[in-house]
Each structure stands twice: as C-alpha cells, then as structure tokens.
PDB file of C-alpha atoms (C1' of nucleotides) in Angstrom:
ATOM      1  CA  MET A   1       9.713  19.524  14.620  1.00  0.00           C
ATOM      2  CA  SER A   2       6.690  17.655  14.482  1.00  0.00           C
ATOM      3  CA  LEU A   3       8.118  14.338  12.913  1.00  0.00           C
ATOM      4  CA  LYS A   4       6.850  11.259  14.231  1.00  0.00           C
ATOM      5  CA  PRO A   5       9.014   8.261  14.651  1.00  0.00           C
ATOM      6  CA  THR A   6       7.088   5.140  14.546  1.00  0.00           C
ATOM      7  CA  ASP A   7       8.037   2.426  17.145  1.00  0.00           C
ATOM      8  CA  SER A   8      10.702   0.577  14.877  1.00  0.00           C
ATOM      9  CA  GLU A   9      12.200   4.066  14.330  1.00  0.00           C
ATOM     10  CA  LEU A  10      12.348   4.814  18.085  1.00  0.00           C
ATOM     11  CA  GLU A  11      14.300   1.859  19.338  1.00  0.00           C
ATOM     12  CA  ILE A  12      16.797   2.974  16.664  1.00  0.00           C
ATOM     13  CA  LEU A  13      16.738   6.340  18.354  1.00  0.00           C
ATOM     14  CA  HIS A  14      17.324   5.083  21.762  1.00  0.00           C
ATOM     15  CA  TYR A  15      20.287   3.092  20.769  1.00  0.00           C
ATOM     16  CA  LEU A  16      21.870   6.375  19.450  1.00  0.00           C
ATOM     17  CA  TRP A  17      20.483   8.786  22.098  1.00  0.00           C
ATOM     18  CA  LYS A  18      21.971   6.145  24.882  1.00  0.00           C
ATOM     19  CA  GLU A  19      25.238   5.107  23.000  1.00  0.00           C
ATOM     20  CA  GLY A  20      26.115   7.890  20.538  1.00  0.00           C
ATOM     21  CA  PRO A  21      26.982   7.739  17.499  1.00  0.00           C
ATOM     22  CA  GLY A  22      27.160   4.158  15.536  1.00  0.00           C
ATOM     23  CA  THR A  23      26.954   2.251  12.411  1.00  0.00           C
ATOM     24  CA  VAL A  24      24.165   0.338  10.895  1.00  0.00           C
ATOM     25  CA  ARG A  25      25.880  -2.736  12.238  1.00  0.00           C
ATOM     26  CA  GLN A  26      25.895  -2.059  15.959  1.00  0.00           C
ATOM     27  CA  VAL A  27      22.433  -0.522  15.554  1.00  0.00           C
ATOM     28  CA  HIS A  28      21.744  -4.003  14.202  1.00  0.00           C
ATOM     29  CA  GLU A  29      23.094  -6.018  16.709  1.00  0.00           C
ATOM     30  CA  TYR A  30      21.393  -4.069  19.541  1.00  0.00           C
ATOM     31  CA  LEU A  31      17.930  -4.708  17.958  1.00  0.00           C
ATOM     32  CA  ALA A  32      18.922  -8.258  17.316  1.00  0.00           C
ATOM     33  CA  ALA A  33      19.638  -8.797  20.837  1.00  0.00           C
ATOM     34  CA  THR A  34      15.557  -8.531  21.654  1.00  0.00           C
ATOM     35  CA  LYS A  35      13.882  -9.334  18.067  1.00  0.00           C
ATOM     36  CA  GLU A  36      14.275 -10.995  14.874  1.00  0.00           C
ATOM     37  CA  ALA A  37      15.701  -8.472  12.402  1.00  0.00           C
ATOM     38  CA  GLY A  38      17.569  -9.054   8.982  1.00  0.00           C
ATOM     39  CA  TYR A  39      20.664  -6.726   8.670  1.00  0.00           C
ATOM     40  CA  THR A  40      18.779  -5.088   5.525  1.00  0.00           C
ATOM     41  CA  THR A  41      15.872  -4.351   7.231  1.00  0.00           C
ATOM     42  CA  THR A  42      17.570  -2.290   9.776  1.00  0.00           C
ATOM     43  CA  LEU A  43      19.841  -0.765   7.028  1.00  0.00           C
ATOM     44  CA  LYS A  44      16.627   0.127   5.276  1.00  0.00           C
ATOM     45  CA  LEU A  45      14.954   1.951   8.067  1.00  0.00           C
ATOM     46  CA  MET A  46      18.061   3.916   8.971  1.00  0.00           C
ATOM     47  CA  GLN A  47      17.999   4.994   5.401  1.00  0.00           C
ATOM     48  CA  ILE A  48      14.452   6.371   5.549  1.00  0.00           C
ATOM     49  CA  MET A  49      14.882   7.790   8.918  1.00  0.00           C
ATOM     50  CA  HIS A  50      18.282   9.972   7.346  1.00  0.00           C
ATOM     51  CA  GLU A  51      15.929  10.733   4.524  1.00  0.00           C
ATOM     52  CA  LYS A  52      13.125  12.255   6.574  1.00  0.00           C
ATOM     53  CA  GLY A  53      15.904  13.794   8.517  1.00  0.00           C
ATOM     54  CA  LEU A  54      15.476  11.811  11.904  1.00  0.00           C
ATOM     55  CA  LEU A  55      19.054  10.567  11.354  1.00  0.00           C
ATOM     56  CA  GLN A  56      21.899  12.293  10.356  1.00  0.00           C
ATOM     57  CA  ARG A  57      24.983  10.519   8.925  1.00  0.00           C
ATOM     58  CA  SER A  58      28.776  10.989   8.017  1.00  0.00           C
ATOM     59  CA  GLU A  59      30.892   8.805   5.228  1.00  0.00           C
ATOM     60  CA  GLU A  60      34.045   6.698   7.406  1.00  0.00           C
ATOM     61  CA  GLY A  61      35.713   4.745   5.214  1.00  0.00           C
ATOM     62  CA  ARG A  62      33.004   2.560   3.180  1.00  0.00           C
ATOM     63  CA  SER A  63      30.387   2.644   6.094  1.00  0.00           C
ATOM     64  CA  HIS A  64      28.647   5.544   7.508  1.00  0.00           C
ATOM     65  CA  ILE A  65      28.374   6.645  10.874  1.00  0.00           C
ATOM     66  CA  TYR A  66      24.436   7.689  11.968  1.00  0.00           C
ATOM     67  CA  THR A  67      23.656   9.970  14.847  1.00  0.00           C
ATOM     68  CA  ALA A  68      20.461  11.150  16.169  1.00  0.00           C
ATOM     69  CA  GLY A  69      18.671  13.914  14.180  1.00  0.00           C
ATOM     70  CA  VAL A  70      16.531  14.842  16.793  1.00  0.00           C
ATOM     71  CA  SER A  71      17.074  15.583  20.287  1.00  0.00           C
ATOM     72  CA  GLU A  72      15.363  12.912  23.024  1.00  0.00           C
ATOM     73  CA  GLU A  73      13.474  15.224  24.757  1.00  0.00           C
ATOM     74  CA  GLU A  74      12.088  17.000  22.270  1.00  0.00           C
ATOM     75  CA  THR A  75      10.815  13.935  20.701  1.00  0.00           C
ATOM     76  CA  GLN A  76       9.619  12.770  23.381  1.00  0.00           C
ATOM     77  CA  GLN A  77       7.384  15.896  23.933  1.00  0.00           C
ATOM     78  CA  THR A  78       5.759  15.775  20.718  1.00  0.00           C
ATOM     79  CA  LEU A  79       4.927  12.256  21.245  1.00  0.00           C
ATOM     80  CA  LEU A  80       3.766  12.955  24.680  1.00  0.00           C
ATOM     81  CA  ASP A  81       1.584  15.980  23.307  1.00  0.00           C
ATOM     82  CA  ARG A  82       0.289  13.586  20.805  1.00  0.00           C
ATOM     83  CA  PHE A  83      -0.421  10.759  23.211  1.00  0.00           C
ATOM     84  CA  VAL A  84      -2.059  13.051  25.676  1.00  0.00           C
ATOM     85  CA  GLU A  85      -4.332  14.028  22.912  1.00  0.00           C
ATOM     86  CA  THR A  86      -5.299  10.797  21.735  1.00  0.00           C
ATOM     87  CA  THR A  87      -5.402   8.693  24.316  1.00  0.00           C
ATOM     88  CA  PHE A  88      -6.539  11.081  27.501  1.00  0.00           C
ATOM     89  CA  ARG A  89      -8.517  13.553  25.573  1.00  0.00           C
ATOM     90  CA  GLY A  90      -6.155  16.436  26.367  1.00  0.00           C
ATOM     91  CA  SER A  91      -5.680  15.961  30.438  1.00  0.00           C
ATOM     92  CA  ALA A  92      -2.164  15.763  31.112  1.00  0.00           C
ATOM     93  CA  ALA A  93      -3.298  15.541  34.728  1.00  0.00           C
ATOM     94  CA  ARG A  94      -5.270  12.341  34.092  1.00  0.00           C
ATOM     95  CA  LEU A  95      -2.366  10.760  32.309  1.00  0.00           C
ATOM     96  CA  VAL A  96      -0.197  12.083  35.022  1.00  0.00           C
ATOM     97  CA  MET A  97      -2.034  10.207  37.794  1.00  0.00           C
ATOM     98  CA  GLN A  98      -3.166   7.102  36.036  1.00  0.00           C
ATOM     99  CA  ALA A  99       0.708   6.608  35.387  1.00  0.00           C
ATOM    100  CA  LEU A 100       1.462   6.959  39.214  1.00  0.00           C
ATOM    101  CA  GLY A 101      -1.492   4.700  40.271  1.00  0.00           C
ATOM    102  CA  ASN A 102      -0.052   1.851  38.443  1.00  0.00           C
ATOM    103  CA  HIS A 103       3.761   1.931  38.208  1.00  0.00           C
ATOM    104  CA  LYS A 104       6.616   1.969  40.984  1.00  0.00           C
ATOM    105  CA  ALA A 105       8.598   5.078  41.373  1.00  0.00           C
ATOM    106  CA  SER A 106      11.438   5.212  43.823  1.00  0.00           C
ATOM    107  CA  GLN A 107      11.374   7.597  46.695  1.00  0.00           C
ATOM    108  CA  GLU A 108      13.521  10.017  44.875  1.00  0.00           C
ATOM    109  CA  GLU A 109      11.557  10.279  41.762  1.00  0.00           C
ATOM    110  CA  LEU A 110       8.570  11.173  43.918  1.00  0.00           C
ATOM    111  CA  ASP A 111      10.459  13.712  45.639  1.00  0.00           C
ATOM    112  CA  GLU A 112      11.624  15.053  42.166  1.00  0.00           C
ATOM    113  CA  ILE A 113       8.137  15.217  41.139  1.00  0.00           C
ATOM    114  CA  ARG A 114       6.826  17.197  44.240  1.00  0.00           C
ATOM    115  CA  LYS A 115       9.702  19.203  43.479  1.00  0.00           C
ATOM    116  CA  LEU A 116       8.377  19.740  40.045  1.00  0.00           C
ATOM    117  CA  LEU A 117       4.391  20.408  41.100  1.00  0.00           C
ATOM    118  CA  ASN A 118       6.061  23.294  43.792  1.00  0.00           C
ATOM    119  CA  ASP A 119       7.966  24.688  40.772  1.00  0.00           C
ATOM    120  CA  ILE A 120       4.825  24.737  38.684  1.00  0.00           C
ATOM    121  CA  GLU A 121       2.852  26.564  41.612  1.00  0.00           C
ATOM    122  CA  ASN A 122       5.588  29.175  42.371  1.00  0.00           C
ATOM    123  CA  ASN A 123       6.086  30.017  38.686  1.00  0.00           C
ATOM    124  CA  ARG A 124       3.064  31.403  37.807  1.00  0.00           C
TER     125      ARG A 124
ATOM    126  CA  MET B   1      -6.836  -7.718  26.855  1.00  0.00           C
ATOM    127  CA  SER B   2      -3.752  -6.454  25.130  1.00  0.00           C
ATOM    128  CA  LEU B   3      -5.858  -5.179  22.211  1.00  0.00           C
ATOM    129  CA  LYS B   4      -4.531  -1.929  20.785  1.00  0.00           C
ATOM    130  CA  PRO B   5      -6.731   0.451  18.916  1.00  0.00           C
ATOM    131  CA  THR B   6      -5.547   2.642  16.297  1.00  0.00           C
ATOM    132  CA  ASP B   7      -5.651   6.444  16.531  1.00  0.00           C
ATOM    133  CA  SER B   8      -9.132   6.236  14.169  1.00  0.00           C
ATOM    134  CA  GLU B   9     -10.393   3.822  16.402  1.00  0.00           C
ATOM    135  CA  LEU B  10      -9.890   5.609  19.611  1.00  0.00           C
ATOM    136  CA  GLU B  11     -11.829   8.598  18.511  1.00  0.00           C
ATOM    137  CA  ILE B  12     -14.681   6.113  18.058  1.00  0.00           C
ATOM    138  CA  LEU B  13     -14.418   4.719  21.376  1.00  0.00           C
ATOM    139  CA  HIS B  14     -14.270   7.896  22.737  1.00  0.00           C
ATOM    140  CA  TYR B  15     -17.348   9.043  21.443  1.00  0.00           C
ATOM    141  CA  LEU B  16     -18.833   5.689  22.595  1.00  0.00           C
ATOM    142  CA  TRP B  17     -17.004   6.036  26.249  1.00  0.00           C
ATOM    143  CA  LYS B  18     -18.896   9.259  26.791  1.00  0.00           C
ATOM    144  CA  GLU B  19     -22.313   9.408  24.967  1.00  0.00           C
ATOM    145  CA  GLY B  20     -23.287   5.479  25.398  1.00  0.00           C
ATOM    146  CA  PRO B  21     -24.360   3.186  22.974  1.00  0.00           C
ATOM    147  CA  GLY B  22     -24.576   4.380  19.314  1.00  0.00           C
ATOM    148  CA  THR B  23     -25.283   3.964  16.152  1.00  0.00           C
ATOM    149  CA  VAL B  24     -23.100   4.083  12.702  1.00  0.00           C
ATOM    150  CA  ARG B  25     -24.864   7.375  11.836  1.00  0.00           C
ATOM    151  CA  GLN B  26     -24.300   9.237  15.415  1.00  0.00           C
ATOM    152  CA  VAL B  27     -20.482   8.282  15.490  1.00  0.00           C
ATOM    153  CA  HIS B  28     -20.083   9.454  11.964  1.00  0.00           C
ATOM    154  CA  GLU B  29     -21.474  12.595  12.399  1.00  0.00           C
ATOM    155  CA  TYR B  30     -19.367  12.882  15.704  1.00  0.00           C
ATOM    156  CA  LEU B  31     -16.255  12.413  13.598  1.00  0.00           C
ATOM    157  CA  ALA B  32     -17.386  14.332  10.681  1.00  0.00           C
ATOM    158  CA  ALA B  33     -17.288  17.202  13.038  1.00  0.00           C
ATOM    159  CA  THR B  34     -13.690  17.476  13.213  1.00  0.00           C
ATOM    160  CA  LYS B  35     -12.701  15.756  10.114  1.00  0.00           C
ATOM    161  CA  GLU B  36     -13.676  15.093   6.678  1.00  0.00           C
ATOM    162  CA  ALA B  37     -14.737  11.215   6.240  1.00  0.00           C
ATOM    163  CA  GLY B  38     -17.159   9.632   4.159  1.00  0.00           C
ATOM    164  CA  TYR B  39     -20.116   7.215   6.030  1.00  0.00           C
ATOM    165  CA  THR B  40     -18.881   4.299   4.635  1.00  0.00           C
ATOM    166  CA  THR B  41     -15.699   4.491   6.060  1.00  0.00           C
ATOM    167  CA  THR B  42     -16.600   4.899   9.498  1.00  0.00           C
ATOM    168  CA  LEU B  43     -18.964   2.275   8.622  1.00  0.00           C
ATOM    169  CA  LYS B  44     -16.468  -0.127   7.626  1.00  0.00           C
ATOM    170  CA  LEU B  45     -14.070   0.959  10.761  1.00  0.00           C
ATOM    171  CA  MET B  46     -16.898   0.059  13.482  1.00  0.00           C
ATOM    172  CA  GLN B  47     -17.437  -3.360  11.620  1.00  0.00           C
ATOM    173  CA  ILE B  48     -13.586  -4.036  11.786  1.00  0.00           C
ATOM    174  CA  MET B  49     -13.461  -3.141  15.390  1.00  0.00           C
ATOM    175  CA  HIS B  50     -16.608  -5.445  15.785  1.00  0.00           C
ATOM    176  CA  GLU B  51     -14.636  -8.174  14.355  1.00  0.00           C
ATOM    177  CA  LYS B  52     -11.772  -7.784  16.491  1.00  0.00           C
ATOM    178  CA  GLY B  53     -14.013  -7.357  19.766  1.00  0.00           C
ATOM    179  CA  LEU B  54     -13.213  -3.911  20.522  1.00  0.00           C
ATOM    180  CA  LEU B  55     -17.178  -2.915  19.577  1.00  0.00           C
ATOM    181  CA  GLN B  56     -20.293  -5.202  20.728  1.00  0.00           C
ATOM    182  CA  ARG B  57     -23.533  -4.589  18.721  1.00  0.00           C
ATOM    183  CA  SER B  58     -27.092  -5.323  18.571  1.00  0.00           C
ATOM    184  CA  GLU B  59     -29.370  -5.351  16.235  1.00  0.00           C
ATOM    185  CA  GLU B  60     -32.374  -2.295  16.291  1.00  0.00           C
ATOM    186  CA  GLY B  61     -34.882  -2.799  13.350  1.00  0.00           C
ATOM    187  CA  ARG B  62     -32.565  -2.577  10.376  1.00  0.00           C
ATOM    188  CA  SER B  63     -29.488  -0.935  11.849  1.00  0.00           C
ATOM    189  CA  HIS B  64     -27.168  -1.549  14.360  1.00  0.00           C
ATOM    190  CA  ILE B  65     -26.351  -0.372  17.811  1.00  0.00           C
ATOM    191  CA  TYR B  66     -22.955  -0.265  19.020  1.00  0.00           C
ATOM    192  CA  THR B  67     -21.349  -0.585  22.186  1.00  0.00           C
ATOM    193  CA  ALA B  68     -17.841  -0.145  23.557  1.00  0.00           C
ATOM    194  CA  GLY B  69     -16.463  -3.721  23.911  1.00  0.00           C
ATOM    195  CA  VAL B  70     -13.611  -2.572  26.309  1.00  0.00           C
ATOM    196  CA  SER B  71     -13.363  -0.045  28.932  1.00  0.00           C
ATOM    197  CA  GLU B  72     -11.849   2.971  28.792  1.00  0.00           C
ATOM    198  CA  GLU B  73      -9.830   2.466  31.847  1.00  0.00           C
ATOM    199  CA  GLU B  74      -8.514  -0.661  30.804  1.00  0.00           C
ATOM    200  CA  THR B  75      -7.778   0.571  27.241  1.00  0.00           C
ATOM    201  CA  GLN B  76      -5.883   3.860  28.455  1.00  0.00           C
ATOM    202  CA  GLN B  77      -3.571   1.493  30.976  1.00  0.00           C
ATOM    203  CA  THR B  78      -3.041  -0.812  27.984  1.00  0.00           C
ATOM    204  CA  LEU B  79      -1.791   1.954  25.610  1.00  0.00           C
ATOM    205  CA  LEU B  80       0.037   3.948  28.728  1.00  0.00           C
ATOM    206  CA  ASP B  81       2.015   0.629  29.633  1.00  0.00           C
ATOM    207  CA  ARG B  82       2.892   0.647  25.873  1.00  0.00           C
ATOM    208  CA  PHE B  83       3.892   4.107  25.554  1.00  0.00           C
ATOM    209  CA  VAL B  84       6.009   4.342  28.526  1.00  0.00           C
ATOM    210  CA  GLU B  85       8.068   1.268  27.251  1.00  0.00           C
ATOM    211  CA  THR B  86       8.329   2.414  23.526  1.00  0.00           C
ATOM    212  CA  THR B  87       8.763   6.303  24.192  1.00  0.00           C
ATOM    213  CA  PHE B  88      10.197   6.227  28.091  1.00  0.00           C
ATOM    214  CA  ARG B  89      12.291   3.246  28.078  1.00  0.00           C
ATOM    215  CA  GLY B  90       9.968   1.913  31.080  1.00  0.00           C
ATOM    216  CA  SER B  91      10.493   4.885  33.003  1.00  0.00           C
ATOM    217  CA  ALA B  92       6.929   6.268  34.034  1.00  0.00           C
ATOM    218  CA  ALA B  93       8.702   8.720  36.405  1.00  0.00           C
ATOM    219  CA  ARG B  94      10.207  10.547  33.367  1.00  0.00           C
ATOM    220  CA  LEU B  95       6.764  10.281  31.728  1.00  0.00           C
ATOM    221  CA  VAL B  96       5.140  12.094  34.335  1.00  0.00           C
ATOM    222  CA  MET B  97       7.978  14.921  35.196  1.00  0.00           C
ATOM    223  CA  GLN B  98       7.946  15.713  31.488  1.00  0.00           C
ATOM    224  CA  ALA B  99       4.372  15.568  31.299  1.00  0.00           C
ATOM    225  CA  LEU B 100       4.362  18.290  34.476  1.00  0.00           C
ATOM    226  CA  GLY B 101       6.883  20.241  32.508  1.00  0.00           C
ATOM    227  CA  ASN B 102       4.279  21.159  30.186  1.00  0.00           C
ATOM    228  CA  HIS B 103       2.396  23.103  32.890  1.00  0.00           C
ATOM    229  CA  LYS B 104      -0.992  22.118  31.827  1.00  0.00           C
ATOM    230  CA  ALA B 105      -2.453  21.202  34.537  1.00  0.00           C
ATOM    231  CA  SER B 106      -5.214  23.361  36.923  1.00  0.00           C
ATOM    232  CA  GLN B 107      -4.455  24.002  40.831  1.00  0.00           C
ATOM    233  CA  GLU B 108      -6.955  21.239  41.311  1.00  0.00           C
ATOM    234  CA  GLU B 109      -5.204  18.812  39.108  1.00  0.00           C
ATOM    235  CA  LEU B 110      -2.101  19.643  40.960  1.00  0.00           C
ATOM    236  CA  ASP B 111      -3.172  19.353  44.353  1.00  0.00           C
ATOM    237  CA  GLU B 112      -4.719  15.988  43.206  1.00  0.00           C
ATOM    238  CA  ILE B 113      -1.606  14.780  42.294  1.00  0.00           C
ATOM    239  CA  ARG B 114      -0.055  15.517  45.229  1.00  0.00           C
ATOM    240  CA  LYS B 115      -2.398  13.644  47.124  1.00  0.00           C
ATOM    241  CA  LEU B 116      -1.717  10.716  45.020  1.00  0.00           C
ATOM    242  CA  LEU B 117       1.774  11.035  46.138  1.00  0.00           C
ATOM    243  CA  ASN B 118       1.356  11.226  49.513  1.00  0.00           C
ATOM    244  CA  ASP B 119      -0.705   8.099  49.026  1.00  0.00           C
ATOM    245  CA  ILE B 120       1.606   6.237  47.707  1.00  0.00           C
ATOM    246  CA  GLU B 121       4.334   7.115  50.347  1.00  0.00           C
ATOM    247  CA  ASN B 122       2.132   6.024  53.059  1.00  0.00           C
ATOM    248  CA  ASN B 123       0.917   2.576  51.602  1.00  0.00           C
ATOM    249  CA  ARG B 124       4.410   1.169  51.395  1.00  0.00           C
TER     250      ARG B 124
ATOM    251  C1'  DT C   1      44.749 -12.414  -8.530  1.00  0.00           C
ATOM    252  C1'  DT C   2      40.770 -14.855  -6.762  1.00  0.00           C
ATOM    253  C1'  DA C   3      37.556 -16.097  -3.287  1.00  0.00           C
ATOM    254  C1'  DC C   4      35.245 -14.277   0.540  1.00  0.00           C
ATOM    255  C1'  DA C   5      33.099 -10.803   3.605  1.00  0.00           C
ATOM    256  C1'  DT C   6      31.060  -6.554   4.500  1.00  0.00           C
ATOM    257  C1'  DC C   7      28.616  -2.346   3.130  1.00  0.00           C
ATOM    258  C1'  DT C   8      25.418   0.657   0.612  1.00  0.00           C
ATOM    259  C1'  DA C   9      21.497   1.000  -2.702  1.00  0.00           C
ATOM    260  C1'  DC C  10      17.104  -0.130  -4.432  1.00  0.00           C
ATOM    261  C1'  DG C  11      13.066  -2.342  -5.864  1.00  0.00           C
ATOM    262  C1'  DA C  12       9.475  -4.731  -4.328  1.00  0.00           C
ATOM    263  C1'  DA C  13       6.691  -7.781  -0.891  1.00  0.00           C
ATOM    264  C1'  DA C  14       4.112  -7.857   2.798  1.00  0.00           C
ATOM    265  C1'  DA C  15       1.418  -6.289   6.738  1.00  0.00           C
ATOM    266  C1'  DT C  16      -1.561  -3.220   7.890  1.00  0.00           C
ATOM    267  C1'  DC C  17      -4.265   0.774   8.164  1.00  0.00           C
ATOM    268  C1'  DT C  18      -7.864   4.236   5.900  1.00  0.00           C
ATOM    269  C1'  DT C  19     -10.853   5.176   2.574  1.00  0.00           C
ATOM    270  C1'  DC C  20     -14.297   4.732  -0.803  1.00  0.00           C
ATOM    271  C1'  DG C  21     -17.312   2.909  -4.635  1.00  0.00           C
ATOM    272  C1'  DT C  22     -20.615  -0.577  -5.724  1.00  0.00           C
ATOM    273  C1'  DA C  23     -24.124  -3.874  -4.500  1.00  0.00           C
ATOM    274  C1'  DA C  24     -28.192  -5.348  -2.138  1.00  0.00           C
ATOM    275  C1'  DC C  25     -32.087  -4.733   0.679  1.00  0.00           C
ATOM    276  C1'  DA C  26     -35.639  -2.521   3.198  1.00  0.00           C
ATOM    277  C1'  DA C  27     -38.223   1.349   4.816  1.00  0.00           C
ATOM    278  C1'  DA C  28     -40.674   5.948   3.896  1.00  0.00           C
ATOM    279  C1'  DC C  29     -42.881   8.603   0.989  1.00  0.00           C
ATOM    280  C1'  DG C  30     -45.209  10.213  -3.534  1.00  0.00           C
TER     281       DG C  30
ATOM    282  C1'  DC D   1     -47.020   1.023  -7.215  1.00  0.00           C
ATOM    283  C1'  DG D   2     -42.454   2.991  -8.493  1.00  0.00           C
ATOM    284  C1'  DT D   3     -39.103   5.978  -6.648  1.00  0.00           C
ATOM    285  C1'  DT D   4     -35.933   7.701  -2.774  1.00  0.00           C
ATOM    286  C1'  DT D   5     -33.628   7.260   1.347  1.00  0.00           C
ATOM    287  C1'  DG D   6     -30.710   5.239   4.587  1.00  0.00           C
ATOM    288  C1'  DT D   7     -28.931   0.934   5.928  1.00  0.00           C
ATOM    289  C1'  DT D   8     -25.461  -3.170   5.973  1.00  0.00           C
ATOM    290  C1'  DA D   9     -21.746  -6.238   3.359  1.00  0.00           C
ATOM    291  C1'  DC D  10     -17.973  -6.477   0.919  1.00  0.00           C
ATOM    292  C1'  DG D  11     -14.092  -5.786  -2.343  1.00  0.00           C
ATOM    293  C1'  DA D  12     -10.713  -3.396  -3.897  1.00  0.00           C
ATOM    294  C1'  DA D  13      -7.554   0.999  -3.987  1.00  0.00           C
ATOM    295  C1'  DG D  14      -4.369   4.131  -1.312  1.00  0.00           C
ATOM    296  C1'  DA D  15      -0.775   4.969   1.958  1.00  0.00           C
ATOM    297  C1'  DT D  16       2.218   3.770   5.175  1.00  0.00           C
ATOM    298  C1'  DT D  17       5.262   0.776   7.487  1.00  0.00           C
ATOM    299  C1'  DT D  18       8.052  -3.099   7.728  1.00  0.00           C
ATOM    300  C1'  DT D  19      10.682  -6.729   5.854  1.00  0.00           C
ATOM    301  C1'  DC D  20      13.921  -8.729   2.382  1.00  0.00           C
ATOM    302  C1'  DG D  21      16.542 -10.294  -1.736  1.00  0.00           C
ATOM    303  C1'  DT D  22      19.812  -9.402  -4.891  1.00  0.00           C
ATOM    304  C1'  DA D  23      23.132  -6.501  -6.934  1.00  0.00           C
ATOM    305  C1'  DG D  24      27.062  -3.596  -6.939  1.00  0.00           C
ATOM    306  C1'  DA D  25      31.398  -1.863  -4.427  1.00  0.00           C
ATOM    307  C1'  DT D  26      35.445  -2.522  -1.627  1.00  0.00           C
ATOM    308  C1'  DG D  27      38.453  -4.225   1.902  1.00  0.00           C
ATOM    309  C1'  DT D  28      40.649  -8.900   3.485  1.00  0.00           C
ATOM    310  C1'  DA D  29      42.611 -12.857   3.285  1.00  0.00           C
ATOM    311  C1'  DA D  30      44.834 -17.441   1.039  1.00  0.00           C
TER     312       DA D  30
END
DNA sequence: TTACATCTACGAAAATCTTCGTAACAAACG
DNA sequence: CGTTTGTTACGAAGATTTTCGTAGATGTAA
C-alpha cells in the first residue's frame, strides 16, 4: 500500500479513524469546525478518495456511508518512511531525537519509549 | 520562518547544506545522479526558491553562486512540527514510538536516545 | 401536488508545483 | 571574425490538488 494521502485527505481519514463510519455531512461538519470549506468540496474530495481506494462506502438510503479504506497505522508508517527519507535523509534516529528535543512528552510516554528501546535491543 | 519547502526543493537544500555554496550546474549534476531532470528545470526551481527566500545568491562572473537561505535544523523542525500535526494529530510521542518500531536505528543511536530520555526527565 | 431541503454526480476553474522550450547574452575556441 | 558552448531569464504547458457552481434525483413538509 503506497497510497499517499494529501493533507486534506488525511483530515478526512482522521475523522473516520477516530469516529468510525460516517456520511459526507458528518465529515463536512467536522472539517468546517476548523476551516472554511463548501459542502461539495468535501463531497468531491471523498468521491476522489473512494476512487483511489482510500475510502470505502455503502449505500444507506439516499446517501452514502463512508469508511476508511486504509488503516491508520499502515498509513502513518508509509508517510513516516517517506518523511524520514525526504526530510531527514533516511535517519530515523535523527528524527526521533529532534522530536524528543522539542516536544513535551508525559512520563508515561517516556517510559513507553524506554521500554521500546529495550525491546529493540533484546530482539536482535 | 514558516516556509515550507516542497520535496524537490528539499533535495536542492540538502545538497547546499551538505556541500556548501554551489552553482546551478553543481546542484543539477547532484540531482541528475538519482533522477531524470533537465538543466533548466533545476535552474527554474532555484530561481523560484531564491524569490521565496529559500536560497540566497551572489554573482560570480556570468553565473550565480547559491547558498541555502534557511538552516537545516530550523527547516527540519518546521517540517517536523507540521508533520506531527497532520499525520500524528499532534502526538510527538506516537511518532517517536512508530519510528522506533521500525528497527532502523543502530546501537549508538539507541544509546543516544536513551540519554536524551534521561535528560528530559532530569530537567523538569 | 408543489415547494423546499438534501443528497450525488460532474465539469471546470483556481492554485500550486514541475517541467521544459526558446531567447538573449557573453565567454571561449577555431 | 564567426561558431560553439554555457549561462540566465522567462513564458507556458502539464500535473496534481483544491474548490465550487450547477444539474438531477429523491425525500419532506405545507
């Protein structure tokens, strides 16, 4: 799966990943809460995403119910790989360090990361 | 500085960050090593980057010497912030964990990350 | 029934990014 | 001197993404 959602498409996927299946109307109202956008703009985007396979849909009366056609993890991994490549020249560690150095993480998250480090070392 | 270089622009910046100031010819040959591209394509890109402030340039005889107009760290940080926002809903920790899950780091890098974790905990 | 609201489909404009052909100019070469 | 080579400038075509207007269909209310 090397589909690469655009930023606009990602916003739509985020809604569906978080809230589950929904209509164009629901997605549109979610988007409209944070940005200007016409209803048909959202509709068209979702139609195109459906053509690309990013969304699946089923008929429900006279409207459609859309579902994410790609998983959140898989998509994030694809985008992450690409991002590491283009922005950090392939060095995931540099990305991690820059991210840690400039963002706040909770104690639980830090513990989680440390545990991951241990797992990685033990499993090779 | 909220300039957002495109992927093509990043490739040019990478050359200049790594090799220092250079001509269109030098950048073009660097790019041509890994992808198809006409000389005037590279030229045009660099002219536009100059207009945007991404590159600075000085006359040198009949050609121009270009220099990166933005720092590597600053640019990576800007792109990282944006990427965390759009792809990981603002959770840097999730990005870090997903990046680590990919097992792409060496032992030295893992040690470095662990040290960073310690520093973060000690400094709050 | 008629008018209105809501939905899909679709074409096309707008915006952005990428690519390249052509012109103009100057240096180097024969 | 004239020709070739290497450079910038510039316009425009292509590609992709985003936006939206309009038409057609169907349900809903008066």
